[in-house]
Amino acid sequence: MSAGAPHGAGGRVPQEGGGLRASLAGLTTRGRSFLAAGIAAGLCAYVLGQSELLRVGLLLAALPLLCVLALHRTRHRVSGTRRLTPMRVPAGSEARVQLRLDNTSRMPTGLLMLQDRVPYVLGPRPRFVLDRVEPGGRREVSYRVRSDLRGRYPLGPLQLRLTDPFGLVELTRSFSAYDTLTVIPRTEALPLVRFTGESSGYGDGSRRSLALAGEDDVIPRGYRRGDDLRRVHWRSTARYGELMVRREEQPQRSRATVLLDTRRLAYEGAGPDSAFEWAVSAAASALVHLLEQGFSVRLLTDTGDCVPREGGGFTSGGQESAEAAGLMMDTLAVVGHSDGAGLSRACDAVRSNGAGSGFGGAGGDGLLIAFFGDLDDVQTGLAARMCRRGGGAVAFVLDSADWSGRPPGLASVMAQGLPPLEERLAGLQDAGWTALAAPPGVPFGDLWRQAGNAPIGTTGGSGSAGGWG
């Protein structure tokens, strides 16, 4: 269902267990007082023999019961609809929720209160009071939700509180349906750069799968109305006695892999400003940028999980590519820390794909963009194995000492069993990576530009050789 289409809490207010008995339980204090006064007046009229008092007692007792019966019937004929626009928003942006209530009965509803359940992260619970909805009438209200934390948040179910005009009965019922708001990571517009070893998504630098092996070895097809006459292959035309044209070149999209290290032990801290959240947001920015440049992209994590799973793990283009892009962003919206201790599964996934297809970070002209947390000597070696000289590979390395605010120094780093950041970057550099440190406070767009300006097999970052581009 497309964003903005009516969906969510649709249908009539359901009948809950207990039927009329549950409706009787909705008597307010005023309603119970009327009922008790009517019963007391009836007893007094019986004892005293006063018929007029009996009529008053019957009226007092019958009024709340009639209101119960009216609400019991009316509540089945009130329907609601929720419209969420959009259903996927970046962190920090707002989404609009529109509620529509329809009275499909032949009786007015009286006073109504709408209440939608939302998680506390999205803000306070919205409440709306509707005075009176005429038979066949409609009321629409709206509210906005916003979250600075990525994730998937349920909206609903919608609750409806019905009251009669006298305030004698109050029934609270809930719709059964709910919607889900997906808050994806923030993305940053990245500059156009060309990494060493990278071929462009489309165009002159992209590899092409041709339907011919050369000018003298052509697999032609028959001429069709509208074909460009400049593509007529005269040699084949003379051979077959009819116009034959060369087949069009079929561009093959260059592939790119975005690798996200999610190991819990590789990051410290939590919250929107933590190192892990920065890595997730940067990975989302890289995915969006590469898709806009025409790359066939996949998202890979240290657990070896790949999104999308079909088509060899890469987006295929067209509508399927748009759906796969949405799936990757949905995955980043809920991705959390893994309990894995190493990058072996990710290494196997990268190398097996490159060996089988000639693409990806493991070989060919594919591009590998990786976001690493803390790396010890073993994990640095595994990361080095992911890179082959034939393809472009860029690594952004986050150091917990920098992000946690600990004073930098060899003793502080060695106390955690980690080599200094410069050694980790040098290990990746020796394997052919373009490795950059990702310190806190530096926009990812600046790091991206620096990676594009750096020659292959160099390191970069604050305080490293090469400076800022």
Short mmCIF file of C-alpha atoms in Angstrom, two decimals:
data_model
loop_
_atom_site.label_atom_id
_atom_site.label_comp_id
_atom_site.label_asym_id
_atom_site.label_seq_id
_atom_site.Cartn_x
_atom_site.Cartn_y
_atom_site.Cartn_z
CA MET A 1 0.00 0.00 0.00
CA SER A 2 1.46 3.33 -1.01
CA ALA A 3 2.19 6.03 1.50
CA GLY A 4 -0.71 8.31 2.05
CA ALA A 5 -3.37 5.82 1.01
CA PRO A 6 -6.17 5.22 3.52
CA HIS A 7 -5.26 2.33 5.73
CA GLY A 8 -4.87 1.36 9.34
CA ALA A 9 -7.71 1.29 11.82
CA GLY A 10 -10.48 0.63 9.36
CA GLY A 11 -13.88 -0.88 10.01
CA ARG A 12 -16.44 -0.63 12.73
CA VAL A 13 -15.77 -0.61 16.42
CA PRO A 14 -15.67 -4.32 17.33
CA GLN A 15 -18.07 -5.93 19.74
CA GLU A 16 -16.14 -7.09 22.74
CA GLY A 17 -16.83 -10.03 24.95
CA GLY A 18 -19.74 -9.71 27.35
CA GLY A 19 -22.14 -7.96 24.94
CA LEU A 20 -24.79 -6.01 26.79
CA ARG A 21 -23.23 -6.87 30.14
CA ALA A 22 -20.04 -5.10 29.10
CA SER A 23 -22.10 -2.08 28.10
CA LEU A 24 -23.76 -2.02 31.52
CA ALA A 25 -20.28 -1.89 33.05
CA GLY A 26 -19.80 1.42 31.22
CA LEU A 27 -22.27 3.27 33.44
CA THR A 28 -20.70 6.45 34.78
CA THR A 29 -21.07 7.69 38.34
CA ARG A 30 -23.98 9.80 37.21
CA GLY A 31 -25.60 6.84 35.50
CA ARG A 32 -25.18 4.59 38.50
CA SER A 33 -26.64 7.34 40.73
CA PHE A 34 -29.68 7.65 38.46
CA LEU A 35 -30.16 3.88 38.53
CA ALA A 36 -29.78 3.70 42.34
CA ALA A 37 -32.16 6.65 42.82
CA GLY A 38 -34.75 5.03 40.55
CA ILE A 39 -34.58 1.75 42.45
CA ALA A 40 -34.81 3.55 45.79
CA ALA A 41 -37.78 5.61 44.59
CA GLY A 42 -39.53 2.44 43.38
CA LEU A 43 -39.05 0.74 46.76
CA CYS A 44 -40.32 3.78 48.62
CA ALA A 45 -43.34 4.01 46.32
CA TYR A 46 -44.13 0.35 47.00
CA VAL A 47 -43.86 0.81 50.78
CA LEU A 48 -45.73 4.10 50.89
CA GLY A 49 -48.24 3.24 48.18
CA GLN A 50 -47.41 6.36 46.10
CA SER A 51 -47.99 5.71 42.41
CA GLU A 52 -46.60 9.11 41.36
CA LEU A 53 -43.28 8.32 43.09
CA LEU A 54 -43.25 4.98 41.28
CA ARG A 55 -43.43 6.77 37.94
CA VAL A 56 -40.48 8.97 38.93
CA GLY A 57 -38.51 5.91 40.03
CA LEU A 58 -39.21 4.10 36.77
CA LEU A 59 -38.07 7.13 34.78
CA LEU A 60 -34.86 7.49 36.77
CA ALA A 61 -34.05 3.78 36.41
CA ALA A 62 -35.06 3.47 32.77
CA LEU A 63 -33.08 6.47 31.49
CA PRO A 64 -29.55 5.05 32.04
CA LEU A 65 -30.70 1.63 30.78
CA LEU A 66 -32.03 3.17 27.58
CA CYS A 67 -28.73 5.02 27.13
CA VAL A 68 -26.84 1.74 27.57
CA LEU A 69 -29.01 0.09 24.93
CA ALA A 70 -28.57 3.02 22.52
CA LEU A 71 -24.79 3.04 22.86
CA HIS A 72 -24.68 -0.73 22.62
CA ARG A 73 -26.30 -0.53 19.21
CA THR A 74 -24.58 2.65 18.03
CA ARG A 75 -21.02 1.54 18.72
CA HIS A 76 -21.22 -1.11 16.00
CA ARG A 77 -21.83 1.55 13.37
CA VAL A 78 -18.89 3.86 13.90
CA SER A 79 -15.95 3.27 11.59
CA GLY A 80 -12.49 4.81 11.58
CA THR A 81 -9.62 5.13 9.14
CA ARG A 82 -6.02 6.16 9.66
CA ARG A 83 -3.82 7.74 6.99
CA LEU A 84 -0.06 7.89 7.59
CA THR A 85 1.98 10.19 5.35
CA PRO A 86 4.68 9.14 4.72
CA MET A 87 5.15 5.68 6.13
CA ARG A 88 8.97 5.94 6.02
CA VAL A 89 10.72 9.09 7.30
CA PRO A 90 14.32 9.97 8.19
CA ALA A 91 15.18 10.42 11.85
CA GLY A 92 14.32 13.92 13.00
CA SER A 93 11.59 14.41 10.39
CA GLU A 94 7.85 14.53 10.96
CA ALA A 95 5.07 12.30 9.66
CA ARG A 96 1.42 13.31 9.55
CA VAL A 97 -1.30 11.02 10.85
CA GLN A 98 -4.87 11.76 9.78
CA LEU A 99 -7.79 10.09 11.52
CA ARG A 100 -11.24 9.91 9.96
CA LEU A 101 -14.36 8.88 11.84
CA ASP A 102 -17.60 7.97 10.05
CA ASN A 103 -20.97 7.55 11.73
CA THR A 104 -22.72 4.94 9.60
CA SER A 105 -25.76 4.59 11.88
CA ARG A 106 -29.10 6.40 11.78
CA MET A 107 -28.55 7.97 15.18
CA PRO A 108 -26.22 10.77 16.27
CA THR A 109 -23.28 9.66 18.35
CA GLY A 110 -23.20 12.27 21.06
CA LEU A 111 -19.87 13.21 22.63
CA LEU A 112 -16.86 11.20 21.39
CA MET A 113 -13.21 11.13 22.37
CA LEU A 114 -10.60 9.70 20.03
CA GLN A 115 -7.29 8.49 21.36
CA ASP A 116 -4.50 6.93 19.31
CA ARG A 117 -1.83 4.85 20.95
CA VAL A 118 1.71 5.89 20.03
CA PRO A 119 5.07 4.96 21.61
CA TYR A 120 6.47 7.53 23.99
CA VAL A 121 9.42 8.06 21.61
CA LEU A 122 7.03 9.66 19.11
CA GLY A 123 5.56 12.14 21.56
CA PRO A 124 2.51 12.44 23.80
CA ARG A 125 -0.58 10.35 23.15
CA PRO A 126 -2.98 12.38 20.96
CA ARG A 127 -6.55 12.91 22.16
CA PHE A 128 -9.43 14.57 20.34
CA VAL A 129 -12.96 15.45 21.52
CA LEU A 130 -15.75 15.40 18.93
CA ASP A 131 -19.01 17.02 19.96
CA ARG A 132 -21.69 15.32 17.89
CA VAL A 133 -21.52 13.38 14.68
CA GLU A 134 -24.78 13.40 12.78
CA PRO A 135 -26.10 10.25 11.08
CA GLY A 136 -23.89 9.57 8.05
CA GLY A 137 -21.52 12.33 9.15
CA ARG A 138 -17.75 12.37 9.07
CA ARG A 139 -15.07 14.02 11.19
CA GLU A 140 -11.34 14.31 10.42
CA VAL A 141 -8.54 15.20 12.80
CA SER A 142 -4.77 14.96 12.44
CA TYR A 143 -1.58 15.02 14.47
CA ARG A 144 2.15 14.77 13.82
CA VAL A 145 4.76 12.36 15.13
CA ARG A 146 8.53 12.74 15.19
CA SER A 147 11.42 10.63 16.40
CA ASP A 148 15.15 11.28 16.64
CA LEU A 149 15.76 7.56 16.99
CA ARG A 150 15.55 5.20 14.05
CA GLY A 151 13.32 2.14 14.35
CA ARG A 152 9.87 0.76 13.58
CA TYR A 153 7.09 2.14 15.73
CA PRO A 154 3.47 0.89 15.87
CA LEU A 155 0.66 3.42 15.70
CA GLY A 156 -2.61 2.29 17.18
CA PRO A 157 -4.92 0.74 17.76
CA LEU A 158 -7.29 3.67 17.73
CA GLN A 159 -9.42 3.95 20.86
CA LEU A 160 -12.89 5.47 20.85
CA ARG A 161 -14.80 6.59 23.91
CA LEU A 162 -18.56 6.90 23.38
CA THR A 163 -20.84 8.83 25.70
CA ASP A 164 -24.55 9.57 25.63
CA PRO A 165 -25.88 13.15 25.65
CA PHE A 166 -26.71 12.92 29.37
CA GLY A 167 -23.31 11.59 30.40
CA LEU A 168 -24.83 8.48 31.96
CA VAL A 169 -22.83 5.87 30.00
CA GLU A 170 -19.27 5.88 28.75
CA LEU A 171 -17.90 3.03 26.61
CA THR A 172 -14.26 2.70 25.58
CA ARG A 173 -13.57 0.42 22.66
CA SER A 174 -10.56 -0.18 20.44
CA PHE A 175 -10.13 -0.90 16.78
CA SER A 176 -8.02 -3.93 16.00
CA ALA A 177 -5.79 -2.58 13.21
CA TYR A 178 -2.63 -0.51 13.53
CA ASP A 179 0.04 1.03 11.29
CA THR A 180 3.81 1.03 11.46
CA LEU A 181 5.99 4.10 11.08
CA THR A 182 9.51 3.32 9.91
CA VAL A 183 12.13 5.87 10.97
CA ILE A 184 15.19 5.37 8.78
CA PRO A 185 18.67 6.76 9.52
CA ARG A 186 19.52 10.31 8.56
CA THR A 187 21.27 10.55 5.22
CA GLU A 188 23.69 13.15 3.97
CA ALA A 189 24.07 14.31 0.39
CA LEU A 190 27.52 13.20 -0.77
CA PRO A 191 29.74 14.88 -3.35
CA LEU A 192 30.42 13.25 -6.68
CA VAL A 193 33.82 11.59 -6.49
CA ARG A 194 35.47 8.74 -8.32
CA PHE A 195 37.35 6.22 -6.24
CA THR A 196 40.49 4.57 -7.51
CA GLY A 197 39.61 1.24 -9.08
CA GLU A 198 35.96 2.20 -9.46
CA SER A 199 33.97 2.15 -12.66
CA SER A 200 30.96 4.41 -12.92
CA GLY A 201 27.45 3.12 -12.55
CA TYR A 202 26.60 3.78 -16.18
CA GLY A 203 28.31 5.49 -19.06
CA ASP A 204 31.74 5.39 -20.65
CA GLY A 205 33.45 3.75 -17.72
CA SER A 206 30.94 0.95 -17.15
CA ARG A 207 31.37 -2.53 -18.48
CA ARG A 208 28.99 -3.47 -21.23
CA SER A 209 27.54 -6.78 -22.23
CA LEU A 210 27.39 -6.59 -26.00
CA ALA A 211 25.51 -8.74 -28.43
CA LEU A 212 28.56 -8.69 -30.69
CA ALA A 213 32.17 -9.72 -30.35
CA GLY A 214 33.47 -7.28 -32.97
CA GLU A 215 32.64 -5.61 -36.23
CA ASP A 216 33.08 -8.88 -38.12
CA ASP A 217 31.27 -11.07 -35.62
CA VAL A 218 27.82 -9.54 -35.23
CA ILE A 219 24.59 -11.20 -34.15
CA PRO A 220 22.11 -8.97 -36.00
CA ARG A 221 18.35 -8.84 -35.94
CA GLY A 222 15.76 -7.83 -38.49
CA TYR A 223 14.99 -4.20 -39.08
CA ARG A 224 12.05 -2.82 -37.13
CA ARG A 225 10.14 0.34 -37.82
CA GLY A 226 11.75 3.18 -35.97
CA ASP A 227 15.27 1.69 -35.87
CA ASP A 228 18.08 4.11 -36.58
CA LEU A 229 19.36 3.56 -40.14
CA ARG A 230 22.86 4.22 -38.89
CA ARG A 231 22.72 0.85 -37.13
CA VAL A 232 22.03 -1.07 -40.34
CA HIS A 233 24.61 -3.83 -40.82
CA TRP A 234 25.10 -3.92 -44.58
CA ARG A 235 27.10 -7.13 -44.69
CA SER A 236 24.33 -9.08 -42.99
CA THR A 237 21.74 -7.27 -45.11
CA ALA A 238 23.46 -8.48 -48.28
CA ARG A 239 23.71 -12.00 -46.88
CA TYR A 240 20.07 -12.37 -45.81
CA GLY A 241 18.49 -10.19 -48.47
CA GLU A 242 16.68 -7.95 -45.97
CA LEU A 243 17.59 -5.04 -43.75
CA MET A 244 19.47 -6.18 -40.66
CA VAL A 245 20.57 -3.96 -37.76
CA ARG A 246 23.10 -4.37 -34.99
CA ARG A 247 21.72 -5.19 -31.58
CA GLU A 248 21.82 -2.38 -29.07
CA GLU A 249 24.48 -2.44 -26.43
CA GLN A 250 23.13 -3.59 -23.09
CA PRO A 251 24.80 -1.66 -20.28
CA GLN A 252 25.68 -3.70 -17.24
CA ARG A 253 25.53 -1.82 -13.98
CA SER A 254 28.67 -1.71 -11.91
CA ARG A 255 28.29 -3.30 -8.52
CA ALA A 256 29.00 -1.90 -5.09
CA THR A 257 28.92 -3.52 -1.67
CA VAL A 258 28.33 -1.49 1.50
CA LEU A 259 29.66 -3.42 4.50
CA LEU A 260 28.52 -2.43 7.99
CA ASP A 261 30.32 -3.75 11.04
CA THR A 262 27.69 -4.24 13.75
CA ARG A 263 29.73 -6.15 16.36
CA ARG A 264 28.81 -5.08 19.86
CA LEU A 265 32.41 -5.24 21.08
CA ALA A 266 33.53 -2.93 18.27
CA TYR A 267 31.62 0.11 19.56
CA GLU A 268 31.12 1.92 22.82
CA GLY A 269 28.25 4.10 23.93
CA ALA A 270 24.67 4.43 22.75
CA GLY A 271 22.28 7.11 21.61
CA PRO A 272 21.93 9.30 18.52
CA ASP A 273 25.50 10.65 18.83
CA SER A 274 27.23 7.30 19.34
CA ALA A 275 29.80 5.80 16.98
CA PHE A 276 27.47 2.99 15.93
CA GLU A 277 24.67 5.37 14.98
CA TRP A 278 27.14 7.43 12.97
CA ALA A 279 28.22 4.28 11.10
CA VAL A 280 24.61 3.32 10.36
CA SER A 281 23.80 6.81 9.08
CA ALA A 282 26.95 6.92 6.96
CA ALA A 283 26.17 3.50 5.46
CA ALA A 284 22.67 4.72 4.56
CA SER A 285 24.13 7.84 2.93
CA ALA A 286 26.53 5.73 0.88
CA LEU A 287 23.74 3.40 -0.25
CA VAL A 288 21.51 6.26 -1.37
CA HIS A 289 24.38 7.98 -3.18
CA LEU A 290 25.49 4.85 -5.03
CA LEU A 291 21.94 4.04 -6.08
CA GLU A 292 21.51 7.55 -7.43
CA GLN A 293 24.68 7.06 -9.48
CA GLY A 294 23.26 3.94 -11.14
CA PHE A 295 25.16 1.28 -9.21
CA SER A 296 23.80 -2.14 -8.43
CA VAL A 297 24.14 -2.15 -4.66
CA ARG A 298 23.87 -4.56 -1.77
CA LEU A 299 24.08 -4.15 2.00
CA LEU A 300 26.25 -6.62 3.91
CA THR A 301 26.83 -6.96 7.66
CA ASP A 302 29.48 -8.73 9.68
CA THR A 303 27.07 -11.63 10.23
CA GLY A 304 27.11 -12.39 6.50
CA ASP A 305 23.48 -11.29 6.04
CA CYS A 306 22.91 -9.66 2.67
CA VAL A 307 20.11 -7.34 1.54
CA PRO A 308 18.57 -7.88 -0.94
CA ARG A 309 18.81 -11.65 -0.94
CA GLU A 310 17.55 -12.17 -4.49
CA GLY A 311 19.48 -11.50 -7.67
CA GLY A 312 22.80 -12.52 -6.21
CA GLY A 313 22.41 -9.97 -3.45
CA PHE A 314 22.48 -6.87 -5.66
CA THR A 315 19.75 -4.54 -6.82
CA SER A 316 18.68 -5.26 -10.38
CA GLY A 317 17.31 -1.91 -11.56
CA GLY A 318 13.87 -0.51 -12.30
CA GLN A 319 11.01 -1.04 -9.88
CA GLU A 320 12.82 -3.98 -8.27
CA SER A 321 15.74 -1.70 -7.48
CA ALA A 322 13.46 0.83 -5.79
CA GLU A 323 11.88 -1.92 -3.68
CA ALA A 324 15.30 -3.29 -2.77
CA ALA A 325 16.47 0.19 -1.79
CA GLY A 326 13.47 0.53 0.51
CA LEU A 327 14.24 -2.87 1.98
CA MET A 328 17.84 -1.88 2.68
CA MET A 329 16.75 1.33 4.37
CA ASP A 330 14.18 -0.61 6.42
CA THR A 331 16.96 -2.97 7.45
CA LEU A 332 19.15 -0.09 8.57
CA ALA A 333 16.20 1.34 10.50
CA VAL A 334 16.16 -1.64 12.85
CA VAL A 335 19.73 -2.95 12.67
CA GLY A 336 21.32 -3.47 16.05
CA HIS A 337 24.48 -4.84 17.53
CA SER A 338 25.44 -8.40 16.73
CA ASP A 339 26.99 -10.76 19.24
CA GLY A 340 29.63 -11.92 16.79
CA ALA A 341 33.29 -11.50 17.61
CA GLY A 342 34.76 -11.45 14.12
CA LEU A 343 34.42 -10.55 10.46
CA SER A 344 34.94 -14.04 9.06
CA ARG A 345 31.39 -14.42 7.72
CA ALA A 346 31.50 -11.05 6.01
CA CYS A 347 34.90 -11.92 4.54
CA ASP A 348 33.55 -15.18 3.14
CA ALA A 349 30.50 -13.43 1.67
CA VAL A 350 32.60 -10.77 -0.06
CA ARG A 351 35.22 -13.14 -1.42
CA SER A 352 32.76 -15.81 -2.59
CA ASN A 353 30.71 -13.26 -4.50
CA GLY A 354 33.76 -11.76 -6.14
CA ALA A 355 35.16 -15.15 -7.12
CA GLY A 356 31.88 -16.28 -8.60
CA SER A 357 30.93 -13.20 -10.54
CA GLY A 358 34.00 -11.13 -11.04
CA PHE A 359 32.29 -8.25 -9.31
CA GLY A 360 32.10 -6.86 -5.83
CA GLY A 361 34.83 -5.88 -3.49
CA ALA A 362 36.63 -9.15 -3.85
CA GLY A 363 37.59 -8.72 -7.41
CA GLY A 364 36.76 -7.28 -10.79
CA ASP A 365 35.88 -3.61 -10.99
CA GLY A 366 33.37 -3.66 -8.16
CA LEU A 367 33.47 -1.20 -5.29
CA LEU A 368 33.57 -2.07 -1.60
CA ILE A 369 32.66 0.57 0.99
CA ALA A 370 33.17 -0.62 4.57
CA PHE A 371 32.44 0.90 7.96
CA PHE A 372 34.48 -0.75 10.70
CA GLY A 373 34.50 -0.35 14.45
CA ASP A 374 37.46 -1.33 16.59
CA LEU A 375 39.71 -3.87 14.86
CA ASP A 376 42.28 -6.04 16.57
CA ASP A 377 45.11 -7.70 14.68
CA VAL A 378 43.00 -10.71 13.69
CA GLN A 379 40.08 -8.65 12.42
CA THR A 380 42.43 -6.31 10.59
CA GLY A 381 43.81 -9.34 8.78
CA LEU A 382 40.32 -10.54 7.85
CA ALA A 383 39.41 -7.08 6.58
CA ALA A 384 42.60 -7.03 4.54
CA ARG A 385 41.60 -10.29 2.85
CA MET A 386 38.37 -8.72 1.59
CA CYS A 387 40.28 -6.38 -0.70
CA ARG A 388 41.87 -7.34 -3.98
CA ARG A 389 43.99 -5.10 -6.09
CA GLY A 390 41.59 -5.18 -9.04
CA GLY A 391 38.73 -3.41 -7.30
CA GLY A 392 38.20 -0.22 -5.36
CA ALA A 393 37.93 -0.58 -1.58
CA VAL A 394 37.37 2.23 0.91
CA ALA A 395 37.29 1.71 4.67
CA PHE A 396 36.06 4.17 7.29
CA VAL A 397 37.40 3.09 10.68
CA LEU A 398 35.86 4.32 13.94
CA ASP A 399 37.95 4.31 17.08
CA SER A 400 36.18 3.88 20.43
CA ALA A 401 38.86 5.88 22.23
CA ASP A 402 38.01 8.94 20.16
CA TRP A 403 34.24 8.52 20.31
CA SER A 404 34.11 7.78 24.04
CA GLY A 405 36.15 10.86 24.90
CA ARG A 406 39.01 8.92 26.47
CA PRO A 407 42.40 10.62 26.20
CA PRO A 408 44.26 9.21 23.20
CA GLY A 409 47.48 7.44 23.87
CA LEU A 410 49.25 4.16 23.38
CA ALA A 411 48.72 3.01 26.96
CA SER A 412 44.97 3.64 26.77
CA VAL A 413 44.64 1.70 23.53
CA MET A 414 46.87 -1.20 24.49
CA ALA A 415 44.93 -1.60 27.74
CA GLN A 416 42.01 -2.77 25.63
CA GLY A 417 44.10 -5.19 23.59
CA LEU A 418 43.85 -3.07 20.44
CA PRO A 419 46.69 -1.81 18.29
CA PRO A 420 46.91 1.96 17.78
CA LEU A 421 44.62 3.39 15.14
CA GLU A 422 47.57 4.22 12.90
CA GLU A 423 48.59 0.55 12.82
CA ARG A 424 45.06 -0.56 11.95
CA LEU A 425 44.91 1.89 9.08
CA ALA A 426 48.37 0.87 7.90
CA GLY A 427 47.35 -2.80 7.89
CA LEU A 428 44.41 -2.02 5.64
CA GLN A 429 46.59 0.23 3.50
CA ASP A 430 49.09 -2.53 2.86
CA ALA A 431 46.27 -4.73 1.56
CA GLY A 432 45.15 -2.09 -0.95
CA TRP A 433 42.41 -0.32 0.99
CA THR A 434 41.92 3.41 0.99
CA ALA A 435 41.56 3.63 4.75
CA LEU A 436 40.37 6.70 6.64
CA ALA A 437 39.77 7.36 10.31
CA ALA A 438 36.27 8.59 11.13
CA PRO A 439 36.62 10.88 14.15
CA PRO A 440 33.60 12.39 15.91
CA GLY A 441 32.35 15.75 14.70
CA VAL A 442 33.55 15.36 11.12
CA PRO A 443 30.77 15.35 8.47
CA PHE A 444 30.67 12.18 6.46
CA GLY A 445 30.59 14.21 3.24
CA ASP A 446 34.08 15.53 4.02
CA LEU A 447 35.40 12.01 4.60
CA TRP A 448 33.75 10.86 1.37
CA ARG A 449 35.42 13.64 -0.59
CA GLN A 450 38.76 12.87 1.00
CA ALA A 451 38.44 9.20 0.14
CA GLY A 452 37.76 10.12 -3.49
CA ASN A 453 40.84 12.34 -3.64
CA ALA A 454 43.16 9.85 -1.97
CA PRO A 455 45.16 7.41 -4.12
CA ILE A 456 44.58 3.73 -3.56
CA GLY A 457 46.32 2.20 -0.58
CA THR A 458 46.55 5.40 1.50
CA THR A 459 45.28 6.34 4.89
CA GLY A 460 43.52 9.48 5.92
CA GLY A 461 41.76 11.18 8.77
CA SER A 462 42.46 13.77 11.36
CA GLY A 463 46.13 13.95 12.07
CA SER A 464 47.13 11.46 9.35
CA ALA A 465 49.25 11.96 6.31
CA GLY A 466 47.56 13.72 3.49
CA GLY A 467 45.38 16.02 5.58
CA TRP A 468 41.97 17.10 4.37
CA GLY A 469 41.03 17.39 0.72
#
